[in-house]
Amino acid sequence: MSAQATTVVPTAVPEQLLDRFGRTVRDLRVSVTDRCNLRCTYCMPAHGLAWLPGPQLLTVAEIARLARLAVERLGVERIRLTGGEPLLRRDLEQIVAALSALRTRAGAKPDIGLTTNGLGLDKRAPGLRAAGLDRVNVSIDALDPRQYAALTRRDRLDDVLRGVAGAQAAGLAPIKVNAVAVPEGLEERAPQLAAECLRRGWQLRFIEHMPLGPRGTWKANDVVGAEQVLAVLRRAGFALTPVGRPDRRPAALWEVAAGTGPDGADYPAGRVGVIASVTAPFCADCDRTRLTADGRLLTCLFSAAETDLRGPMRAGADDEELLRIWADSAWHKPRAHGMNDPRSPSEFTAPARTMSAIGG
Ligand code: SAM
Ligand code: SF4
């Protein structure tokens, strides 16, 4: 991996999505909707957002076509469906089935994941599993119903827990739990979550709060960094040993020794993770690219630039033309998001869209 940009722009359609800094895309995040049934404080304003009109969303066939190009022509190996809340798409099972029919260069089914708030997951999990879904990440910020309702602005914790249990029963594994490390109630929330996730066999990852929510709600000084999250867990008695970032994935992991949780009940040994996008960015290892629900490519969550694939696709572009547009967009991926880099603050401009509209 080189940190030096090369200036030669690819002319022919490449067989991989490469950028100027030597990175290769293997992981595609597809947002299937910008709508949501929660209003998490760090993600959306209380009144919601102006949703995209239905005709602007990519159809199942359009998602399937772009995913086919990504997997069969551009070397993508993993696809994660996200949103907004992806379970709000009634045709999500059809989308998963279409992705599941694809084959990577190595002849394998792509790994298909879903990031969801878990509402209604119990009813959908068997069908999604049968369609070819491999794994789920469920967002649960708190296990106390009042804290959960305060953070998501909806009193739905029981429904979410039912959803995760349904996913587990349907054989979706591993189950990962995402919790945003906002400071509100963290001293209580983090140990409760860690103990319960270890007991249930769920892999918990705290995510540092990124400036991608409603305008004006993020302050650099309020960011709870990985070290602070670990300090909270240690104060609550968790014995943690660093593992690092296996396979250069975003989550840094710690081994947790078996112990007793804040409720007095034991938990087994396991692991906990932190995604330190703000305090320890992993841009140099990033192998992701994103497709929004309305068919725009974003090379980075923080990207201010978007490349339209839906327009050319609906205007009749053939596969080669779409591949060229995609490869050109990938080539111009910035070196880093620049959010925390005092040497290059000008490289960071908050994107026009917020998290739910990008696809987290
Ligand atoms: N609705 C689904 C969910 O909540 O899992 C999928 C979309 S959501 C945008 C994807 C992930 O982004 C969630 O785990 C959520 O907690 C996280 N997220 C949203 N806003 C964030 C922010 N400002 N900083 C860090 N993570 C955020
Ligand atoms: Fe909805 Fe997910 Fe954003 Fe929460 S984080 S408001 S569940 S899109």
Coordinates of C-alpha atoms and ligand atoms in Angstrom, one line a residue:
M1 CA 0.0 0.0 0.0
S2 CA 1.5 3.3 -1.0
A3 CA 0.5 6.6 0.4
Q4 CA 1.8 8.4 -2.7
A5 CA -0.9 9.2 -5.3
T6 CA -0.1 8.0 -8.9
T7 CA -1.4 10.4 -11.6
V8 CA -2.1 7.9 -14.4
V9 CA -5.8 7.7 -14.8
P10 CA -6.9 4.2 -16.0
T11 CA -8.2 4.3 -19.6
A12 CA -9.5 0.8 -20.2
V13 CA -12.1 -0.8 -17.9
P14 CA -10.1 -2.4 -15.2
E15 CA -10.9 -5.8 -13.6
Q16 CA -10.8 -4.3 -10.1
L17 CA -11.8 -1.0 -8.5
L18 CA -8.5 0.6 -7.8
D19 CA -7.6 4.1 -6.5
R20 CA -4.6 6.4 -6.9
F21 CA -3.3 5.3 -3.5
G22 CA -3.1 1.6 -4.3
R23 CA -6.2 0.5 -2.5
T24 CA -8.6 -2.1 -4.0
V25 CA -12.4 -2.2 -3.4
R26 CA -13.7 -5.6 -2.2
D27 CA -16.7 -4.5 -0.1
L28 CA -19.8 -2.8 -1.4
R29 CA -22.3 -1.1 0.9
V30 CA -25.7 -0.8 -0.8
S31 CA -28.3 1.5 0.7
V32 CA -31.8 0.2 -0.2
T33 CA -33.8 3.1 1.3
D34 CA -33.3 6.4 3.1
R35 CA -36.4 5.9 5.2
C36 CA -36.4 4.9 8.8
N37 CA -38.8 4.0 11.7
L38 CA -36.4 5.3 14.4
R39 CA -35.0 8.8 14.9
C40 CA -31.6 8.1 16.5
T41 CA -30.4 11.4 17.9
Y42 CA -26.9 11.0 16.3
C43 CA -28.3 10.1 12.9
M44 CA -31.6 12.0 12.2
P45 CA -33.5 15.0 13.3
A46 CA -36.6 14.3 15.5
H47 CA -39.0 15.2 12.6
G48 CA -37.2 12.9 10.1
L49 CA -36.0 14.0 6.7
A50 CA -37.6 14.6 3.3
W51 CA -37.6 11.0 2.0
L52 CA -36.7 10.2 -1.6
P53 CA -39.7 9.7 -3.8
G54 CA -40.2 6.0 -4.6
P55 CA -39.3 6.3 -8.4
Q56 CA -35.9 7.7 -7.4
L57 CA -35.0 4.5 -5.5
L58 CA -33.1 1.8 -7.4
T59 CA -35.4 -1.1 -8.2
V60 CA -34.5 -4.7 -7.4
A61 CA -33.4 -5.2 -11.1
E62 CA -31.2 -2.1 -11.0
I63 CA -29.6 -3.1 -7.7
A64 CA -29.0 -6.6 -9.1
R65 CA -27.5 -5.2 -12.3
L66 CA -25.0 -3.0 -10.5
A67 CA -24.2 -5.7 -8.0
R68 CA -23.5 -8.1 -10.9
L69 CA -21.0 -5.6 -12.4
A70 CA -19.4 -5.1 -9.0
V71 CA -19.1 -8.8 -8.2
E72 CA -18.5 -10.4 -11.6
R73 CA -16.5 -7.7 -13.3
L74 CA -14.9 -5.6 -10.6
G75 CA -13.8 -8.0 -7.9
V76 CA -16.2 -7.2 -5.1
E77 CA -16.5 -10.1 -2.6
R78 CA -18.8 -8.7 0.1
I79 CA -22.1 -6.8 0.0
R80 CA -23.8 -5.2 2.9
L81 CA -27.3 -3.9 2.7
T82 CA -28.1 -0.9 4.7
G83 CA -30.1 2.3 4.8
G84 CA -32.1 4.1 6.3
E85 CA -33.8 1.0 7.7
P86 CA -33.4 -1.7 5.0
L87 CA -36.2 -3.8 6.5
L88 CA -38.6 -1.1 5.4
R89 CA -38.1 -2.4 1.8
R90 CA -40.8 -5.1 1.3
D91 CA -38.8 -6.5 -1.6
L92 CA -35.6 -6.9 0.5
E93 CA -35.8 -10.7 0.2
Q94 CA -35.9 -10.4 -3.6
I95 CA -32.8 -8.1 -3.4
V96 CA -31.0 -10.7 -1.3
A97 CA -32.0 -13.5 -3.6
A98 CA -30.6 -11.6 -6.6
L99 CA -27.3 -10.9 -4.9
S100 CA -27.1 -14.5 -3.7
A101 CA -27.2 -15.8 -7.3
L102 CA -24.0 -13.9 -8.2
R103 CA -20.6 -15.6 -8.2
T104 CA -17.3 -13.9 -7.4
R105 CA -14.2 -14.5 -9.5
A106 CA -13.3 -17.4 -7.2
G107 CA -16.7 -18.9 -8.0
A108 CA -18.2 -18.2 -4.5
K109 CA -21.5 -16.6 -3.5
P110 CA -20.7 -13.1 -2.3
D111 CA -20.8 -12.7 1.5
I112 CA -24.1 -10.9 2.1
G113 CA -24.7 -8.9 5.3
L114 CA -27.5 -6.6 6.6
T115 CA -27.2 -3.6 8.9
T116 CA -30.5 -3.1 10.6
N117 CA -32.2 -1.6 13.7
G118 CA -33.8 -5.0 14.2
L119 CA -37.5 -3.8 14.1
G120 CA -39.5 -6.6 12.6
L121 CA -36.4 -8.8 12.0
D122 CA -38.0 -11.7 13.8
K123 CA -40.6 -12.0 11.1
R124 CA -38.2 -11.4 8.2
A125 CA -35.2 -13.4 9.3
P126 CA -36.2 -16.9 8.1
G127 CA -37.1 -15.5 4.6
L128 CA -33.9 -13.5 4.4
R129 CA -31.9 -16.4 5.5
A130 CA -33.6 -18.6 2.9
A131 CA -32.9 -16.0 0.2
G132 CA -29.1 -16.1 1.0
L133 CA -28.5 -13.6 3.7
D134 CA -25.4 -14.6 5.7
R135 CA -25.1 -12.2 8.7
V136 CA -26.7 -9.3 10.5
N137 CA -25.4 -6.3 12.4
V138 CA -28.1 -4.9 14.7
S139 CA -27.9 -1.4 16.3
I140 CA -28.7 -1.5 20.0
D141 CA -27.4 1.5 21.9
A142 CA -28.8 0.6 25.3
L143 CA -30.4 -2.3 27.2
D144 CA -32.3 0.0 29.5
P145 CA -35.7 0.8 27.8
R146 CA -35.6 4.4 28.9
Q147 CA -32.1 5.0 27.7
Y148 CA -32.9 3.2 24.4
A149 CA -36.0 5.4 23.9
A150 CA -34.0 8.5 24.7
L151 CA -31.4 7.7 22.1
T152 CA -33.7 6.4 19.4
R153 CA -36.7 8.6 20.2
R154 CA -38.9 5.5 20.1
D155 CA -39.9 3.1 22.9
R156 CA -39.0 -0.1 20.9
L157 CA -36.3 -2.0 22.8
D158 CA -38.5 -5.1 23.3
D159 CA -39.3 -5.3 19.6
V160 CA -35.6 -5.0 18.7
L161 CA -34.6 -7.7 21.2
R162 CA -37.3 -10.0 19.7
G163 CA -35.8 -9.2 16.3
V164 CA -32.3 -10.3 17.2
A165 CA -33.6 -13.4 18.9
G166 CA -35.4 -14.2 15.6
A167 CA -32.2 -13.7 13.6
Q168 CA -30.3 -16.0 15.9
A169 CA -33.0 -18.7 15.6
A170 CA -33.0 -18.4 11.8
G171 CA -29.2 -19.2 11.8
L172 CA -27.9 -15.8 10.9
A173 CA -24.4 -15.7 12.3
P174 CA -22.4 -14.1 13.6
I175 CA -24.7 -11.5 15.1
K176 CA -22.9 -8.2 15.7
V177 CA -24.3 -5.4 17.8
N178 CA -23.5 -1.8 16.9
A179 CA -23.6 0.8 19.7
V180 CA -22.7 4.5 19.1
A181 CA -20.4 5.8 21.8
V182 CA -22.2 9.0 22.5
P183 CA -21.5 10.2 26.1
E184 CA -25.1 10.1 27.3
G185 CA -25.3 7.3 29.9
L186 CA -22.2 5.5 28.6
E187 CA -20.9 4.6 32.1
E188 CA -24.1 2.5 32.5
R189 CA -24.9 1.5 29.0
A190 CA -21.5 0.2 27.9
P191 CA -21.0 -2.4 30.8
Q192 CA -24.6 -3.6 30.5
L193 CA -24.2 -4.1 26.7
A194 CA -20.9 -5.7 27.0
A195 CA -22.0 -8.2 29.7
E196 CA -25.3 -9.1 27.9
C197 CA -23.7 -9.5 24.5
L198 CA -21.1 -11.8 25.9
R199 CA -23.8 -13.9 27.5
R200 CA -25.9 -14.1 24.3
G201 CA -23.0 -14.7 22.0
W202 CA -23.4 -11.4 20.1
Q203 CA -20.3 -9.5 19.0
L204 CA -20.5 -6.0 20.4
R205 CA -18.7 -3.1 18.7
F206 CA -18.8 0.5 19.9
I207 CA -18.7 3.0 17.0
E208 CA -17.2 6.5 17.6
H209 CA -19.7 9.3 16.9
M210 CA -19.0 10.7 13.4
P211 CA -20.1 14.1 12.1
L212 CA -22.7 12.6 9.9
G213 CA -25.9 13.3 11.8
P214 CA -28.2 16.3 11.9
R215 CA -26.3 19.6 11.3
G216 CA -24.8 21.1 14.4
T217 CA -25.2 18.1 16.6
W218 CA -21.6 16.9 16.5
K219 CA -18.7 18.5 18.4
A220 CA -15.2 17.2 18.2
N221 CA -14.8 17.8 22.0
D222 CA -17.8 15.5 22.7
V223 CA -16.4 12.5 20.8
V224 CA -15.9 9.5 23.1
G225 CA -12.8 7.9 21.7
A226 CA -11.9 4.2 21.9
E227 CA -9.7 4.8 24.9
Q228 CA -12.5 6.3 26.8
V229 CA -14.9 3.5 26.0
L230 CA -12.2 1.0 27.2
A231 CA -11.7 3.0 30.4
V232 CA -15.5 2.9 31.1
L233 CA -15.4 -0.9 30.7
R234 CA -12.3 -1.3 32.9
R235 CA -13.8 0.8 35.6
A236 CA -16.8 -1.6 35.6
G237 CA -14.4 -4.5 36.1
F238 CA -13.9 -5.9 32.6
A239 CA -10.4 -7.3 32.1
L240 CA -9.4 -6.4 28.5
T241 CA -6.4 -7.5 26.4
P242 CA -5.9 -6.0 22.9
V243 CA -6.1 -8.2 19.9
G244 CA -5.7 -5.6 17.1
R245 CA -7.6 -5.3 13.9
P246 CA -7.9 -8.8 12.4
D247 CA -7.8 -8.8 8.6
R248 CA -7.5 -5.0 8.8
R249 CA -11.3 -4.8 9.4
P250 CA -12.6 -1.5 10.9
A251 CA -13.2 -2.9 14.4
A252 CA -10.2 -3.1 16.7
L253 CA -10.9 -6.0 19.1
W254 CA -10.1 -6.7 22.8
E255 CA -10.3 -10.1 24.5
V256 CA -12.5 -10.0 27.6
A257 CA -11.9 -12.4 30.5
A258 CA -15.0 -14.1 32.0
G259 CA -16.4 -12.0 34.9
T260 CA -19.4 -10.7 36.7
G261 CA -21.6 -8.0 35.1
P262 CA -23.1 -4.9 36.7
D263 CA -26.3 -6.8 37.4
G264 CA -24.3 -9.4 39.5
A265 CA -24.7 -12.2 36.8
D266 CA -21.6 -13.8 35.3
Y267 CA -20.6 -13.5 31.7
P268 CA -18.3 -15.8 29.7
A269 CA -15.0 -14.8 28.1
G270 CA -15.3 -13.3 24.6
R271 CA -14.4 -10.2 22.6
V272 CA -15.5 -6.6 22.3
G273 CA -14.7 -4.2 19.5
V274 CA -14.4 -0.4 18.9
I275 CA -14.6 1.2 15.5
A276 CA -12.5 4.3 15.9
S277 CA -13.3 6.1 12.7
V278 CA -12.6 9.5 14.4
T279 CA -9.6 9.0 16.7
A280 CA -7.8 6.2 14.8
P281 CA -9.1 6.2 11.2
F282 CA -8.4 3.1 9.0
C283 CA -8.5 5.0 5.6
A284 CA -5.2 3.4 4.5
D285 CA -6.8 0.0 4.7
C286 CA -10.2 0.9 3.4
D287 CA -11.6 -1.5 0.8
R288 CA -15.2 -0.2 0.7
T289 CA -17.3 1.7 -1.6
R290 CA -21.0 2.8 -1.3
L291 CA -24.0 3.0 -3.5
T292 CA -26.9 5.2 -2.2
A293 CA -30.5 4.2 -2.5
D294 CA -30.9 6.6 -5.5
G295 CA -27.9 5.1 -7.3
R296 CA -25.1 7.5 -6.4
L297 CA -21.6 6.2 -5.8
L298 CA -19.7 7.5 -2.8
T299 CA -16.1 6.3 -2.4
C300 CA -16.2 7.2 1.3
L301 CA -18.8 7.8 4.0
F302 CA -17.4 11.4 4.3
S303 CA -17.2 12.0 0.5
A304 CA -18.6 15.3 -0.6
A305 CA -18.5 14.1 -4.2
E306 CA -21.1 11.7 -5.6
T307 CA -21.2 9.9 -9.0
D308 CA -24.5 9.2 -10.5
L309 CA -25.0 5.6 -11.9
R310 CA -28.8 5.6 -12.0
G311 CA -29.0 8.4 -14.6
P312 CA -26.8 6.8 -17.1
M313 CA -28.3 3.4 -16.4
R314 CA -31.8 4.7 -17.0
A315 CA -30.6 6.5 -20.1
G316 CA -29.6 3.2 -21.6
A317 CA -25.8 3.0 -20.8
D318 CA -24.4 -0.5 -21.5
D319 CA -22.4 -2.4 -19.0
E320 CA -19.0 -1.2 -20.3
E321 CA -20.1 2.5 -19.9
L322 CA -21.3 1.8 -16.3
L323 CA -18.0 0.0 -15.5
R324 CA -16.0 3.0 -16.8
I325 CA -18.0 5.5 -14.7
W326 CA -17.5 3.3 -11.7
A327 CA -13.8 2.7 -12.2
D328 CA -13.2 6.5 -12.7
S329 CA -15.1 7.3 -9.5
A330 CA -13.1 4.7 -7.5
W331 CA -9.9 6.1 -8.9
H332 CA -10.6 9.5 -7.4
K333 CA -11.2 8.2 -3.8
P334 CA -9.5 10.6 -1.5
R335 CA -6.5 9.4 0.5
A336 CA -8.3 10.0 3.9
H337 CA -11.4 11.7 5.2
G338 CA -9.2 14.3 6.8
M339 CA -11.6 15.0 9.7
N340 CA -9.0 14.6 12.4
D341 CA -5.9 15.6 10.5
P342 CA -4.6 19.0 11.6
R343 CA -2.1 18.9 8.6
S344 CA -4.9 18.7 6.1
P345 CA -8.2 20.2 7.6
S346 CA -9.1 21.5 4.2
E347 CA -9.5 17.8 3.0
F348 CA -12.5 17.4 5.3
T349 CA -15.8 18.9 4.2
A350 CA -18.9 17.4 5.8
P351 CA -20.9 15.6 3.1
A352 CA -24.2 17.0 1.8
R353 CA -26.1 13.9 3.0
T354 CA -26.4 12.7 6.6
M355 CA -25.9 9.1 7.7
S356 CA -29.3 7.6 6.9
A357 CA -29.3 9.1 3.4
I358 CA -25.8 7.8 2.6
G359 CA -26.2 4.3 4.0
G360 CA -24.1 3.7 7.1
Ligands
SAM1 N1 -30.9 1.6 10.3 C1 -29.9 0.7 10.3 C2 -29.2 0.7 11.7 O1 -29.4 1.6 12.5 O2 -28.4 -0.3 11.9 C3 -28.9 0.8 9.2 C4 -28.5 2.2 8.9 S1 -27.5 3.1 10.2 C5 -27.2 4.6 9.3 C6 -26.0 2.2 10.1 C7 -25.1 2.4 11.4 O3 -24.7 3.7 11.4 C8 -25.8 2.1 12.7 O4 -25.1 1.2 13.4 C9 -25.8 3.4 13.4 O5 -25.7 3.3 14.8 C10 -24.6 4.1 12.8 N2 -24.6 5.6 12.8 C11 -25.6 6.4 12.5 N3 -25.3 7.7 12.7 C12 -24.0 7.7 13.1 C13 -23.1 8.7 13.5 N4 -23.4 10.0 13.4 N5 -21.9 8.3 14.0 C14 -21.5 7.0 14.1 N6 -22.4 6.0 13.7 C15 -23.6 6.3 13.3
SF4_2 FE1 -32.6 4.9 11.5 FE2 -30.3 3.5 11.7 FE3 -30.3 6.2 11.6 FE4 -31.2 5.0 13.8 S1 -29.1 4.9 12.9 S2 -32.2 6.7 12.7 S3 -32.2 3.2 13.0 S4 -31.0 4.8 10.0

